[in-house]
Short mmCIF file of C-alpha atoms in Angstrom, two decimals:
data_model
loop_
_atom_site.label_atom_id
_atom_site.label_comp_id
_atom_site.label_asym_id
_atom_site.label_seq_id
_atom_site.Cartn_x
_atom_site.Cartn_y
_atom_site.Cartn_z
CA MET A 1 -8.61 0.61 17.94
CA VAL A 2 -5.27 -1.18 17.75
CA PHE A 3 -3.36 -1.58 21.02
CA LYS A 4 0.11 -3.04 21.18
CA LYS A 5 2.81 -3.01 23.80
CA LEU A 6 6.53 -3.41 23.38
CA LEU A 7 8.10 -4.46 26.69
CA GLY A 8 11.72 -4.21 27.74
CA ALA A 9 13.08 -2.29 24.76
CA LEU A 10 16.46 -2.34 26.49
CA GLY A 11 16.11 -5.86 27.83
CA VAL A 12 14.90 -6.87 31.28
CA GLY A 13 13.90 -3.77 33.25
CA GLY A 14 14.09 -1.51 30.21
CA PRO A 15 11.57 1.13 29.08
CA THR A 16 8.08 0.24 27.98
CA ILE A 17 6.47 1.84 24.94
CA GLU A 18 2.88 1.41 23.83
CA THR A 19 1.02 2.81 20.83
CA ILE A 20 -2.72 3.38 20.69
CA LEU A 21 -4.27 4.19 17.32
CA ARG A 22 -7.48 6.23 17.52
CA ASP A 23 -8.82 4.59 14.37
CA SER A 24 -7.07 1.90 12.36
CA ASN A 25 -9.27 2.50 9.27
CA VAL A 26 -8.09 5.07 6.76
CA ARG A 27 -8.13 5.98 3.07
CA PRO A 28 -5.27 7.28 0.91
CA GLY A 29 -4.84 11.00 1.52
CA GLY A 30 -6.25 10.69 5.04
CA ILE A 31 -4.76 10.92 8.52
CA VAL A 32 -3.87 8.17 10.97
CA SER A 33 -3.51 9.45 14.52
CA GLY A 34 -2.77 8.06 17.94
CA ASP A 35 -0.82 8.36 21.14
CA ILE A 36 2.51 6.88 22.15
CA HIS A 37 3.13 6.27 25.85
CA LEU A 38 6.70 5.76 27.00
CA VAL A 39 7.48 4.67 30.56
CA GLY A 40 10.96 4.59 32.07
CA GLY A 41 12.34 1.26 33.23
CA GLU A 42 14.45 0.39 36.23
CA ARG A 43 17.37 2.60 35.20
CA GLU A 44 17.97 5.85 33.37
CA ALA A 45 17.97 5.61 29.57
CA ASP A 46 19.37 8.05 26.99
CA ILE A 47 16.60 8.37 24.38
CA LEU A 48 17.77 9.71 21.03
CA GLY A 49 14.29 10.04 19.56
CA VAL A 50 10.81 8.65 19.06
CA ASN A 51 9.57 8.30 15.47
CA VAL A 52 6.53 6.99 13.64
CA ALA A 53 6.26 5.93 10.01
CA LEU A 54 4.15 3.87 7.66
CA VAL A 55 5.61 0.51 6.65
CA THR A 56 4.75 -1.68 3.67
CA ARG A 57 6.29 -4.98 2.60
CA VAL A 58 7.70 -4.65 -0.94
CA GLU A 59 9.26 -7.03 -3.45
CA VAL A 60 12.70 -6.07 -4.76
CA GLU A 61 14.30 -7.41 -7.94
CA SER A 62 18.09 -7.34 -8.03
CA GLY A 63 19.61 -9.01 -11.06
CA ASP A 64 18.33 -12.59 -11.08
CA ASN A 65 17.34 -12.44 -7.42
CA GLU A 66 14.12 -11.33 -5.78
CA TYR A 67 13.55 -10.65 -2.11
CA SER A 68 11.14 -8.73 0.12
CA GLN A 69 11.85 -5.95 2.58
CA ASN A 70 10.01 -3.46 4.76
CA GLU A 71 9.74 -0.01 3.17
CA LYS A 72 9.31 2.94 5.55
CA TYR A 73 7.71 6.15 4.29
CA ALA A 74 5.76 9.17 5.56
CA LYS A 75 8.07 9.26 8.57
CA ALA A 76 7.49 11.76 11.41
CA HIS A 77 10.07 12.65 14.10
CA LEU A 78 8.20 13.22 17.37
CA THR A 79 10.97 14.09 19.82
CA GLY A 80 14.67 14.77 20.03
CA ARG A 81 17.16 13.54 22.57
CA PHE A 82 16.22 13.41 26.25
CA SER A 83 16.97 11.46 29.42
CA LEU A 84 14.25 9.00 30.42
CA GLN A 85 14.22 8.61 34.19
CA PRO A 86 13.10 5.39 35.94
CA GLY A 87 9.32 5.08 36.13
CA VAL A 88 8.66 8.47 34.48
CA ARG A 89 5.87 8.52 31.85
CA HIS A 90 5.94 10.55 28.63
CA SER A 91 3.09 10.78 26.10
CA PHE A 92 3.46 11.80 22.45
CA PRO A 93 0.30 12.39 20.38
CA PHE A 94 0.86 12.09 16.63
CA GLN A 95 -0.84 12.59 13.30
CA LEU A 96 0.59 10.87 10.27
CA GLU A 97 -0.45 11.88 6.77
CA VAL A 98 -1.25 8.86 4.63
CA PRO A 99 0.19 9.43 1.12
CA TRP A 100 -2.26 9.31 -1.77
CA GLU A 101 -0.25 6.44 -3.28
CA THR A 102 -0.42 4.27 -0.15
CA PRO A 103 -1.33 0.70 -1.17
CA LEU A 104 -4.74 -0.70 -0.34
CA THR A 105 -5.15 -3.44 2.24
CA HIS A 106 -8.90 -3.93 1.77
CA MET A 107 -11.11 -4.40 -1.31
CA TYR A 108 -14.82 -5.13 -1.64
CA GLY A 109 -14.96 -4.79 2.16
CA HIS A 110 -12.53 -7.67 2.75
CA PRO A 111 -8.78 -7.88 3.48
CA LEU A 112 -6.67 -7.79 0.35
CA ARG A 113 -4.47 -10.87 0.47
CA GLY A 114 -0.81 -10.09 -0.13
CA THR A 115 -0.58 -6.48 1.12
CA THR A 116 -0.08 -5.12 4.62
CA VAL A 117 0.43 -1.57 5.87
CA GLY A 118 1.32 -0.68 9.44
CA VAL A 119 2.30 2.20 11.68
CA ALA A 120 5.83 1.60 12.97
CA THR A 121 6.77 3.18 16.30
CA GLU A 122 10.54 3.45 16.62
CA LEU A 123 12.38 4.08 19.88
CA GLU A 124 16.00 5.17 19.34
CA VAL A 125 18.14 4.46 22.37
CA ALA A 126 21.80 5.38 22.83
CA ARG A 127 24.17 2.40 22.99
CA ALA A 128 21.33 -0.04 22.34
CA ILE A 129 19.49 -1.64 19.43
CA ASP A 130 16.53 0.47 18.29
CA ALA A 131 13.17 -1.05 19.17
CA THR A 132 10.30 -0.99 16.68
CA ASP A 133 6.66 -1.89 17.21
CA LEU A 134 4.23 -2.33 14.30
CA ASP A 135 0.47 -1.70 14.43
CA PRO A 136 -1.45 -2.82 11.31
CA ILE A 137 -3.92 -0.40 9.73
CA ALA A 138 -6.69 -0.98 7.21
CA VAL A 139 -6.32 1.15 4.06
CA HIS A 140 -9.65 1.25 2.20
CA PRO A 141 -10.08 2.43 -1.41
CA LEU A 142 -10.93 5.97 -2.36
CA PRO A 143 -14.48 6.18 -3.74
CA ALA A 144 -13.06 6.52 -7.27
CA GLN A 145 -10.82 3.48 -6.79
CA GLU A 146 -13.74 1.54 -5.33
CA ARG A 147 -15.82 2.32 -8.40
CA ILE A 148 -13.11 1.04 -10.76
CA LEU A 149 -12.68 -2.15 -8.73
CA ALA A 150 -16.44 -2.67 -8.82
CA ALA A 151 -16.35 -2.30 -12.60
CA PHE A 152 -13.74 -5.06 -12.92
CA SER A 153 -15.87 -7.29 -10.72
CA SER A 154 -18.92 -6.59 -12.90
CA LEU A 155 -16.88 -7.55 -15.97
CA GLY A 156 -16.15 -10.96 -14.44
CA PHE A 157 -12.61 -10.40 -13.17
CA GLN A 158 -11.71 -12.41 -10.07
CA PHE A 159 -9.13 -11.31 -7.53
CA ARG A 160 -5.95 -13.43 -7.50
CA ASN A 161 -3.37 -11.70 -5.33
CA ALA A 162 -1.74 -8.36 -4.54
CA ASP A 163 1.78 -7.23 -3.80
CA CYS A 164 3.97 -4.15 -3.85
CA GLU A 165 6.95 -3.77 -6.16
CA LYS A 166 9.99 -1.60 -5.54
CA GLY A 167 10.53 0.80 -8.43
CA ARG A 168 8.75 3.38 -10.57
CA ILE A 169 6.33 3.19 -13.49
CA TYR A 170 7.61 4.87 -16.64
CA GLY A 171 5.76 8.04 -17.58
CA VAL A 172 3.73 8.25 -14.36
CA ASN A 173 4.07 11.05 -11.82
CA GLN A 174 4.81 8.71 -8.93
CA LEU A 175 6.04 9.98 -5.55
CA LEU A 176 6.55 6.78 -3.53
CA PRO A 177 9.48 4.49 -4.45
CA PHE A 178 7.16 1.51 -4.92
CA TYR A 179 3.73 0.68 -6.35
CA GLN A 180 1.00 -1.86 -5.72
CA GLU A 181 -0.17 -4.46 -8.24
CA ILE A 182 -3.64 -5.96 -7.74
CA GLU A 183 -3.84 -9.12 -9.82
CA PHE A 184 -7.03 -10.54 -11.38
CA TYR A 185 -7.98 -13.60 -13.37
CA PRO A 186 -10.00 -12.55 -16.43
CA GLY A 187 -13.63 -13.51 -16.86
CA SER A 188 -14.80 -15.70 -19.73
CA ARG A 189 -15.13 -12.70 -22.06
CA TYR A 190 -11.36 -12.13 -21.96
CA ALA A 191 -9.95 -15.52 -21.00
CA SER A 192 -8.86 -16.35 -24.54
CA ALA A 193 -7.05 -13.01 -24.90
CA PHE A 194 -4.86 -12.81 -21.78
CA LYS A 195 -4.17 -14.86 -18.68
CA GLN A 196 -3.88 -12.18 -16.05
CA LEU A 197 -4.62 -8.51 -15.48
CA GLU A 198 -2.70 -6.35 -13.01
CA VAL A 199 -4.18 -3.06 -11.81
CA THR A 200 -2.12 -0.26 -10.28
CA PHE A 201 -3.52 2.95 -8.80
CA VAL A 202 -1.38 6.08 -8.60
CA SER A 203 -3.53 8.74 -6.95
CA ASN A 204 -3.22 12.41 -6.10
CA PRO A 205 -5.69 14.91 -4.59
CA ALA A 206 -7.41 15.50 -7.96
CA SER A 207 -7.40 12.17 -9.78
CA THR A 208 -6.32 8.55 -9.91
CA GLU A 209 -4.12 7.19 -12.67
CA VAL A 210 -5.07 3.58 -13.47
CA ILE A 211 -2.36 1.44 -15.07
CA LEU A 212 -3.32 -1.94 -16.50
CA GLU A 213 -0.84 -4.69 -17.34
CA LEU A 214 -2.21 -7.50 -19.51
CA ASP A 215 -0.23 -10.73 -19.38
CA LYS A 216 -0.52 -12.73 -22.61
CA ARG A 217 1.02 -16.23 -22.57
CA THR A 218 1.93 -17.70 -25.94
CA MET A 219 1.79 -21.35 -26.94
CA PHE A 220 5.57 -21.44 -26.42
CA GLY A 221 5.30 -20.32 -22.80
CA ASP A 222 6.58 -16.81 -23.47
CA SER A 223 4.98 -13.79 -21.81
CA HIS A 224 4.01 -10.65 -23.70
CA ASP A 225 2.83 -7.80 -21.50
CA THR A 226 0.66 -4.95 -22.73
CA PHE A 227 0.22 -1.74 -20.75
CA LEU A 228 -2.85 0.50 -20.82
CA ARG A 229 -3.60 3.70 -18.90
CA PHE A 230 -6.56 5.92 -18.13
CA THR A 231 -7.36 8.63 -15.59
CA VAL A 232 -10.30 8.76 -13.19
CA PRO A 233 -11.25 12.05 -11.48
CA ASN A 234 -11.64 11.76 -7.72
CA GLN A 235 -14.77 13.91 -8.04
CA GLY A 236 -17.45 13.37 -10.69
CA PHE A 237 -16.46 9.79 -11.54
CA GLU A 238 -20.04 8.67 -10.77
CA ASN A 239 -21.27 10.07 -14.09
CA VAL A 240 -19.25 7.64 -16.21
CA ASN A 241 -20.12 4.09 -17.28
CA TRP A 242 -16.75 2.58 -16.30
CA GLU A 243 -17.74 -0.97 -17.24
CA GLN A 244 -18.35 0.19 -20.79
CA ASN A 245 -15.16 2.28 -20.89
CA ILE A 246 -12.92 -0.47 -19.53
CA ASP A 247 -14.45 -3.13 -21.77
CA GLY A 248 -13.94 -0.90 -24.80
CA LEU A 249 -10.32 -0.27 -23.85
CA LEU A 250 -9.60 -3.98 -23.42
CA GLN A 251 -11.43 -4.96 -26.61
CA GLN A 252 -9.57 -2.32 -28.62
CA ALA A 253 -6.20 -3.48 -27.26
CA GLY A 254 -7.08 -7.13 -27.92
CA ARG A 255 -8.22 -6.55 -31.52
CA LYS A 256 -5.13 -4.48 -32.25
CA ARG A 257 -2.93 -7.36 -31.18
CA GLY A 258 -5.07 -10.07 -32.78
CA TRP A 259 -6.13 -11.66 -29.49
CA PHE A 260 -9.83 -11.80 -30.33
#
């Protein structure tokens, strides 16, 4: 359970809002639920609305510049405008659908360095700056995603970092305006072929699209990226030898480009 409290949203003596998540662990396609408790301050406040949303930190490329920003998605509007009287308590239960493409924050049972996802509680107040509180959640892999990640581990790949990029992947039916890249160092079997492998999952209720980006550094310092794709069913994936399939895909791509 995650418990946070945002005091004095309107300054000293202002309303108090607190969010309690019933369970901070979730998978893509699941539900995160909780209760928001709003208590009036020392004076009447004109509340325009209470909202919840998921928030992820994303990297944005603009020309030659790169910066990060919070990206809100899966937003739910819980209440319209009302007058909050001093000391009066209001409670708003909520359920927030977690999109299938929500980035992972945990892998192999451990936090995934470089990616955070949180539930943002937003209090809109007339004639005042909106107040936002953020409660982190743990997004664990789908079973199919977990199996693919286990296959990379078995093939000797070592986790490097993860981040989320603003934008869309060409040719992929992507609903969110950003995607996650999970970066790995290759094991000894592939170290001579490419320097880094980035894995992106784009999931839906039936399957998970896996996009691989292979980063090949030349002797001149240039980078040549190769993209590979395959689809994993969310049901029945257990019957496939994914280590063999992924190794074959990488070997075929490497031989085609003269890396091996």
